Tab-separated table of C-alpha atoms in Angstrom:
chain	number	residue	atom	x	y	z
N	1016	MET	CA	-14.634	10.828	81.938
N	1017	GLU	CA	-16.802	14.058	81.163
N	1018	LEU	CA	-13.852	16.148	82.549
N	1019	LEU	CA	-11.613	14.582	80.444
N	1020	VAL	CA	-13.525	14.773	77.348
N	1021	ILE	CA	-14.617	18.614	77.990
N	1022	LEU	CA	-10.607	19.816	78.662
N	1023	LEU	CA	-9.464	17.443	75.390
N	1024	SER	CA	-12.229	19.676	73.213
N	1025	ILE	CA	-10.694	22.652	74.798
N	1026	LEU	CA	-7.334	21.933	74.183
N	1027	LYS	CA	-8.591	21.295	70.355
N	1028	VAL	CA	-10.054	24.467	70.364
N	1029	ILE	CA	-6.822	26.207	71.613
N	1030	GLY	CA	-4.879	24.378	69.157
N	1031	PHE	CA	-6.896	25.372	66.330
N	1032	ILE	CA	-6.573	29.022	66.942
N	1033	LEU	CA	-3.143	28.758	67.795
N	1034	LEU	CA	-2.897	27.636	64.126
N	1035	VAL	CA	-4.668	29.971	62.713
N	1036	VAL	CA	-2.676	32.465	64.488
N	1037	LEU	CA	0.749	31.240	63.390
N	1038	ALA	CA	-0.405	30.530	59.521
N	1039	LEU	CA	-1.633	34.060	59.563
N	1040	ILE	CA	2.194	35.241	60.835
N	1041	LEU	CA	3.019	32.914	58.298
N	1042	VAL	CA	1.683	34.596	55.365
N	1043	ILE	CA	2.342	37.759	56.167
N	1044	VAL	CA	5.845	37.435	56.672
N	1045	LEU	CA	5.754	35.425	53.347
N	1046	LEU	CA	3.897	38.639	52.203
N	1047	ILE	CA	6.341	40.853	53.382
N	1048	LEU	CA	9.411	39.152	52.282
N	1049	PHE	CA	8.578	37.479	48.539
N	1050	SER	CA	6.188	40.793	47.341
N	1051	PRO	CA	8.412	43.173	45.129
N	1052	ILE	CA	8.076	46.545	45.783
N	1053	CYS	CA	7.567	47.856	41.950
N	1054	TYR	CA	8.594	51.244	41.207
N	1055	GLN	CA	8.374	53.164	38.154
N	1056	LEU	CA	9.626	56.902	37.741
N	1057	ALA	CA	9.347	59.389	34.623
N	1058	GLY	CA	9.901	62.344	34.001
N	1059	ASN	CA	11.103	64.995	30.957
N	1060	TYR	CA	13.065	68.315	30.731
N	1061	THR	CA	11.854	70.845	28.029
N	1062	GLU	CA	11.069	74.579	29.469
N	1063	GLU	CA	10.418	72.980	32.941
N	1064	ILE	CA	11.376	69.877	35.153
N	1065	GLU	CA	8.101	67.386	35.116
N	1066	ALA	CA	8.182	64.017	36.950
N	1067	ASN	CA	5.794	61.374	38.392
N	1068	PHE	CA	6.380	58.575	40.275
N	1069	ASP	CA	4.991	55.153	41.443
N	1070	VAL	CA	5.591	52.795	44.371
N	1071	LYS	CA	3.300	49.529	45.098
N	1072	TRP	CA	4.154	46.832	47.274
N	1073	ILE	CA	2.089	43.766	49.001
N	1074	VAL	CA	-0.326	43.349	45.369
N	1075	GLY	CA	-0.787	47.482	45.519
N	1076	SER	CA	-2.271	47.311	48.907
N	1077	ILE	CA	0.398	50.042	49.960
N	1078	HIS	CA	0.530	52.175	47.291
N	1079	ILE	CA	2.594	55.689	46.962
N	1080	TYR	CA	2.428	58.024	44.027
N	1081	GLY	CA	3.020	61.615	42.986
N	1082	ASP	CA	4.207	64.016	40.742
N	1083	TYR	CA	6.510	67.632	40.215
N	1084	HIS	CA	5.353	69.825	38.113
N	1085	ASN	CA	5.777	73.863	38.652
N	1086	LYS	CA	8.187	73.359	41.444
N	1087	ASP	CA	5.276	71.984	43.267
N	1088	ILE	CA	5.516	68.327	44.647
N	1089	ARG	CA	2.427	66.568	45.230
N	1090	PHE	CA	2.102	62.856	46.253
N	1091	SER	CA	-0.429	60.455	48.254
N	1092	LEU	CA	-0.351	57.007	50.325
N	1093	ARG	CA	-2.885	54.548	50.192
N	1094	LEU	CA	-3.572	51.726	52.457
N	1095	PHE	CA	-5.731	49.037	50.865
N	1096	GLY	CA	-7.105	51.629	48.311
N	1097	TYR	CA	-8.051	54.562	50.731
N	1098	CYS	CA	-6.333	57.532	50.562
N	1099	VAL	CA	-4.756	57.872	54.161
N	1100	TYR	CA	-2.489	60.987	53.295
N	1101	GLY	CA	-1.693	63.652	50.521
N	1102	SER	CA	-2.875	65.754	48.207
N	1103	ASP	CA	-6.107	63.268	47.334
N	1104	LYS	CA	-7.161	63.316	50.902
N	1105	LYS	CA	-7.010	67.221	51.114
N	1106	GLN	CA	-8.859	67.604	47.907
N	1107	LYS	CA	-11.484	65.519	49.491
N	1108	LYS	CA	-11.634	67.741	52.785
N	1109	ASN	CA	-11.618	70.637	50.569
N	1110	LYS	CA	-14.733	69.717	48.795
N	1111	LYS	CA	-16.286	68.906	51.328
N	1112	GLU	CA	-15.422	71.692	53.259
N	1113	ILE	CA	-17.372	74.071	50.189
N	1114	TYR	CA	-20.852	75.564	51.029
N	1115	THR	CA	-23.456	76.935	49.635
N	1116	GLU	CA	-24.916	80.668	50.048
N	1117	GLN	CA	-27.756	79.686	51.762
N	1118	ASP	CA	-25.528	77.397	54.213
N	1119	THR	CA	-23.511	80.668	54.966
N	1120	ILE	CA	-26.520	82.598	55.504
N	1121	ILE	CA	-28.033	79.738	57.956
N	1122	SER	CA	-24.892	79.559	59.685
N	1123	ALA	CA	-24.486	83.405	60.051
N	1124	ARG	CA	-28.180	82.967	61.752
N	1125	SER	CA	-27.261	81.077	63.891
N	1126	LYS	CA	-23.737	82.294	65.224
N	1127	GLN	CA	-25.937	85.298	66.059
N	1128	GLU	CA	-29.032	83.553	67.736
N	1129	GLU	CA	-26.266	81.966	69.928
N	1130	GLN	CA	-24.531	85.338	71.035
N	1131	ARG	CA	-27.454	86.838	71.954
N	1132	ASP	CA	-29.219	83.536	74.036
N	1133	LYS	CA	-25.194	83.960	75.808
N	1134	GLU	CA	-25.594	87.888	76.531
N	1135	GLN	CA	-29.186	87.145	78.301
N	1136	GLN	CA	-27.766	84.065	80.339
N	1137	GLN	CA	-24.995	86.660	81.558
N	1138	GLN	CA	-27.279	89.204	82.639
N	1139	GLN	CA	-29.891	86.827	84.107
N	1140	SER	CA	-26.582	85.480	86.139
N	1141	SER	CA	-25.281	89.032	87.174
N	1142	GLU	CA	-28.701	90.187	88.532
N	1143	GLN	CA	-28.796	86.724	90.895
N	1144	TYR	CA	-25.998	87.763	92.745
N	1145	THR	CA	-26.585	89.700	95.994
N	1146	PRO	CA	-24.185	91.632	97.793
N	1147	GLN	CA	-23.793	89.034	100.790
N	1148	GLN	CA	-22.858	86.289	98.107
N	1149	ASN	CA	-19.962	88.926	96.723
N	1150	ILE	CA	-18.756	89.478	100.630
N	1151	GLU	CA	-18.367	85.693	100.903
N	1152	ILE	CA	-16.805	85.501	97.650
N	1153	GLU	CA	-14.323	88.330	98.998
N	1154	GLN	CA	-13.682	86.026	101.929
N	1155	LYS	CA	-13.184	82.868	100.682
N	1156	PRO	CA	-9.896	83.839	99.333
N	1157	GLU	CA	-8.385	85.496	102.171
N	1158	GLU	CA	-9.233	81.727	104.052
N	1159	THR	CA	-7.865	79.584	100.772
N	1160	THR	CA	-4.389	81.921	101.042
N	1161	VAL	CA	-4.005	80.906	105.359
N	1162	GLU	CA	-4.793	77.488	104.341
N	1163	GLN	CA	-2.376	77.559	101.555
N	1164	LYS	CA	0.126	78.907	103.251
N	1165	THR	CA	-0.126	76.460	106.071
N	1166	ILE	CA	0.296	73.802	103.800
N	1167	GLU	CA	2.980	74.999	102.090
N	1168	LYS	CA	5.041	75.086	105.410
N	1169	GLU	CA	4.007	71.327	106.323
N	1170	GLU	CA	5.547	70.603	102.788
N	1171	ARG	CA	8.848	72.624	103.819
N	1172	LYS	CA	9.581	71.041	106.760
N	1173	LYS	CA	8.801	67.565	105.529
N	1174	LYS	CA	11.553	67.747	102.749
N	1175	GLU	CA	14.362	69.467	104.788
N	1176	THR	CA	13.389	66.209	107.360
N	1177	LYS	CA	13.838	63.692	104.293
N	1178	GLN	CA	17.218	65.924	102.981
N	1179	LYS	CA	18.754	65.319	106.068
N	1180	HIS	CA	17.853	61.461	106.567
N	1181	SER	CA	19.296	60.934	102.982
N	1182	ARG	CA	22.381	62.778	103.564
N	1183	LYS	CA	23.093	60.853	106.451
N	1184	ARG	CA	22.531	57.426	104.361
N	1185	VAL	CA	24.325	58.075	101.451
N	1186	THR	CA	27.602	56.573	101.402
N	1187	LYS	CA	30.381	56.950	98.781
N	1188	PRO	CA	30.962	54.724	96.736
N	1189	SER	CA	33.989	52.773	96.421
N	1190	ASN	CA	36.118	53.757	93.341
N	1191	LYS	CA	38.168	50.636	93.632
N	1192	LYS	CA	38.428	48.117	91.050
N	1193	ASN	CA	40.428	44.536	90.587
N	1194	PRO	CA	42.824	45.378	88.113
N	1195	ASN	CA	42.367	41.954	86.515
N	1196	LYS	CA	38.615	43.738	85.744
N	1197	GLN	CA	39.831	46.330	84.347
N	1198	LYS	CA	42.101	44.542	81.725
N	1199	LYS	CA	39.332	42.385	80.842
N	1200	GLU	CA	36.970	45.144	80.320
N	1201	LYS	CA	39.941	46.542	78.001
N	1202	GLN	CA	40.702	43.256	75.821
N	1203	ASN	CA	37.043	42.750	75.137
N	1204	GLY	CA	35.352	44.319	72.348
N	1205	LYS	CA	37.857	46.380	71.014
N	1206	LEU	CA	38.089	47.045	67.052
N	1207	ASP	CA	41.330	48.616	66.784
N	1208	LYS	CA	43.968	49.296	63.625
N	1209	ASN	CA	45.903	46.785	65.077
N	1210	TYR	CA	42.661	43.773	65.078
N	1211	PHE	CA	42.631	44.718	61.260
N	1212	LEU	CA	45.933	44.805	60.665
N	1213	HIS	CA	46.878	41.299	62.861
N	1214	MET	CA	42.925	39.683	61.495
N	1215	GLU	CA	43.236	36.612	59.204
N	1216	ASN	CA	41.738	36.200	56.135
N	1217	LYS	CA	41.458	39.550	54.945
N	1218	LYS	CA	41.376	38.504	51.462
N	1219	GLU	CA	37.955	36.389	52.395
N	1220	LEU	CA	36.344	39.521	54.037
N	1221	PHE	CA	36.782	42.148	51.179
N	1222	GLN	CA	35.314	39.055	49.018
N	1223	ALA	CA	32.640	38.790	50.935
N	1224	PHE	CA	31.835	42.281	51.302
N	1225	GLY	CA	32.466	42.590	47.254
N	1226	LYS	CA	29.895	40.231	46.947
N	1227	PHE	CA	27.336	41.299	48.969
N	1228	CYS	CA	27.947	44.977	47.250
N	1229	LYS	CA	26.698	43.096	44.279
N	1230	ARG	CA	23.685	41.167	45.093
N	1231	ILE	CA	22.382	44.682	46.763
N	1232	LEU	CA	22.799	46.571	43.664
N	1233	LYS	CA	21.473	43.864	41.922
N	1234	GLY	CA	18.420	43.673	43.952
N	1235	VAL	CA	18.290	47.113	44.176
N	1236	LEU	CA	19.064	48.710	40.387
N	1237	PRO	CA	16.141	49.120	37.914
N	1238	LYS	CA	15.374	46.196	35.617
N	1239	HIS	CA	14.774	49.106	32.884
N	1240	CYS	CA	15.995	52.150	32.014
N	1241	TYR	CA	15.648	54.226	29.176
N	1242	MET	CA	16.898	58.114	28.795
N	1243	LYS	CA	17.439	60.072	25.912
N	1244	ALA	CA	18.938	63.567	25.935
N	1245	THR	CA	21.106	65.949	24.316
N	1246	ILE	CA	24.056	67.371	26.242
N	1247	GLY	CA	26.694	70.035	25.147
N	1248	THR	CA	29.703	71.123	27.504
N	1249	GLY	CA	30.749	74.094	25.430
N	1250	ASP	CA	33.844	72.530	25.225
N	1251	PRO	CA	34.449	69.727	22.284
N	1252	ALA	CA	36.933	67.555	23.865
N	1253	ILE	CA	34.926	67.394	27.206
N	1254	THR	CA	31.732	66.531	25.343
N	1255	GLY	CA	33.298	63.170	23.394
N	1256	TYR	CA	34.607	62.105	26.134
N	1257	ILE	CA	31.287	62.485	28.010
N	1258	LEU	CA	29.786	60.386	24.603
N	1259	ALA	CA	32.697	58.148	24.776
N	1260	ALA	CA	31.572	57.202	28.312
N	1261	THR	CA	28.395	56.219	27.679
N	1262	GLY	CA	28.558	54.301	24.886
N	1263	ALA	CA	30.537	51.894	27.264
N	1264	ILE	CA	28.116	52.398	30.002
N	1265	LYS	CA	25.352	51.474	27.013
N	1266	MET	CA	27.135	48.337	25.957
N	1267	LYS	CA	27.475	46.869	29.692
N	1268	PHE	CA	24.884	47.999	31.586
N	1269	ALA	CA	22.202	50.250	29.705
N	1270	LYS	CA	20.928	49.571	26.382
N	1271	GLY	CA	18.293	52.307	26.701
N	1272	LEU	CA	20.608	55.165	26.815
N	1273	HIS	CA	20.425	57.474	24.105
N	1274	ILE	CA	22.564	60.391	24.236
N	1275	THR	CA	23.378	62.813	21.171
N	1276	GLY	CA	25.956	65.432	21.639
N	1277	ASP	CA	26.380	69.252	21.168
N	1278	PHE	CA	29.563	70.381	20.092
N	1279	THR	CA	28.562	74.193	19.530
N	1280	GLN	CA	26.994	75.258	22.640
N	1281	LYS	CA	26.386	74.498	26.314
N	1282	ILE	CA	22.878	73.199	26.712
N	1283	ILE	CA	20.925	69.956	28.295
N	1284	LYS	CA	17.707	69.873	26.394
N	1285	ASP	CA	14.726	67.166	25.147
N	1286	VAL	CA	15.743	65.215	28.049
N	1287	ILE	CA	13.316	62.062	28.712
N	1288	VAL	CA	13.699	59.574	31.480
N	1289	GLU	CA	12.081	56.408	32.318
N	1290	ILE	CA	13.090	54.066	35.107
N	1291	LYS	CA	11.327	50.586	36.360
N	1292	GLY	CA	12.420	48.297	38.804
N	1293	ARG	CA	11.353	46.534	41.764
N	1294	ILE	CA	13.216	45.340	44.959
N	1295	LEU	CA	12.833	41.715	46.960
N	1296	LEU	CA	12.950	41.847	50.608
N	1297	ALA	CA	14.001	38.297	50.568
N	1298	TYR	CA	16.961	38.511	48.149
N	1299	LEU	CA	18.079	41.148	50.090
N	1300	LEU	CA	17.924	39.036	53.455
N	1301	TYR	CA	19.914	36.328	51.690
N	1302	ALA	CA	23.023	38.826	50.889
N	1303	VAL	CA	22.757	39.593	54.305
N	1304	MET	CA	22.695	36.262	55.374
N	1305	ARG	CA	25.232	35.387	53.064
N	1306	LEU	CA	27.720	38.247	54.823
N	1307	LEU	CA	27.216	37.148	58.399
N	1308	PHE	CA	27.922	33.345	57.327
N	1309	VAL	CA	31.605	34.470	56.402
N	1310	LYS	CA	34.281	33.354	58.948
N	1311	PRO	CA	35.756	37.116	59.422
N	1312	VAL	CA	32.380	38.372	60.059
N	1313	ARG	CA	31.527	36.020	62.348
N	1314	ASN	CA	34.820	36.634	64.698
N	1315	ILE	CA	33.927	40.900	64.699
N	1316	ILE	CA	30.179	39.945	65.726
N	1317	MET	CA	31.789	37.776	68.444
N	1318	VAL	CA	34.014	40.309	69.418
N	1319	LEU	CA	31.216	42.946	69.312
N	1320	TRP	CA	29.362	40.878	71.393
N	1321	LYS	CA	31.799	40.409	73.886
N	1322	GLY	CA	32.146	43.506	74.653
N	1323	TYR	CA	28.424	44.700	74.990
N	1324	ARG	CA	27.883	42.187	77.824
């Protein structure tokens, strides 16, 4: 009875640990799938291009940010508030490496003292050697060379014997194959033009692919978009076409698009851009799963799977 009680208590502890581990894995998976990737971009162009961006994921635990100024790109990566890589980390290192004048003087003195100590040690070691020791040192490399030669000869003999045995054992592989197997290999795993031409439910495949592209764009494109600029191409007709196209885009997609035309000269000035959005990985996974459950896509996957098996 005591043994049973001990075993039950051990099993309870193991079960509790497994439940905790599974709960942690589930929490991590839910955070990865349902925590949005928030991104933000802002920039302007008056005399030079200036921009900054900011990306946050998993409640700000992963944070990437940076800017572009005077043809110089700077960015940094923070994990749980600690800078792991980027310009901020380099700046901290540079601050730590700045020494005062006294520190430099002390370091120079310590280096000189170390050099003196090394020179004294070398002189003492050179004085300790006797001519007999030098003779022994000169004789040792000759002995080692003779030993090395004998070892190399033995190794060569071993290699030659191994090669002879291996040549005897090697047999030529048979190139003959069953014709039935070759036919099966040719039939399986082929996605040629003929497969797609004679495929059933083509319309269903194209419709599913179109819906998939729409879902991906919906999950990736920004929710807030603001752009202001004055554009001139030098040709009044082309500038008019551009303004008409931007007006149509503004009515359907982007209400924050404000573009004015300059019909006198070729110019782009007073550009201001602001973009904000977020990406949810769970929605993208949903779009992929909806595509995979379509019958024509499943048939293509099965053909590929049979070919790789």
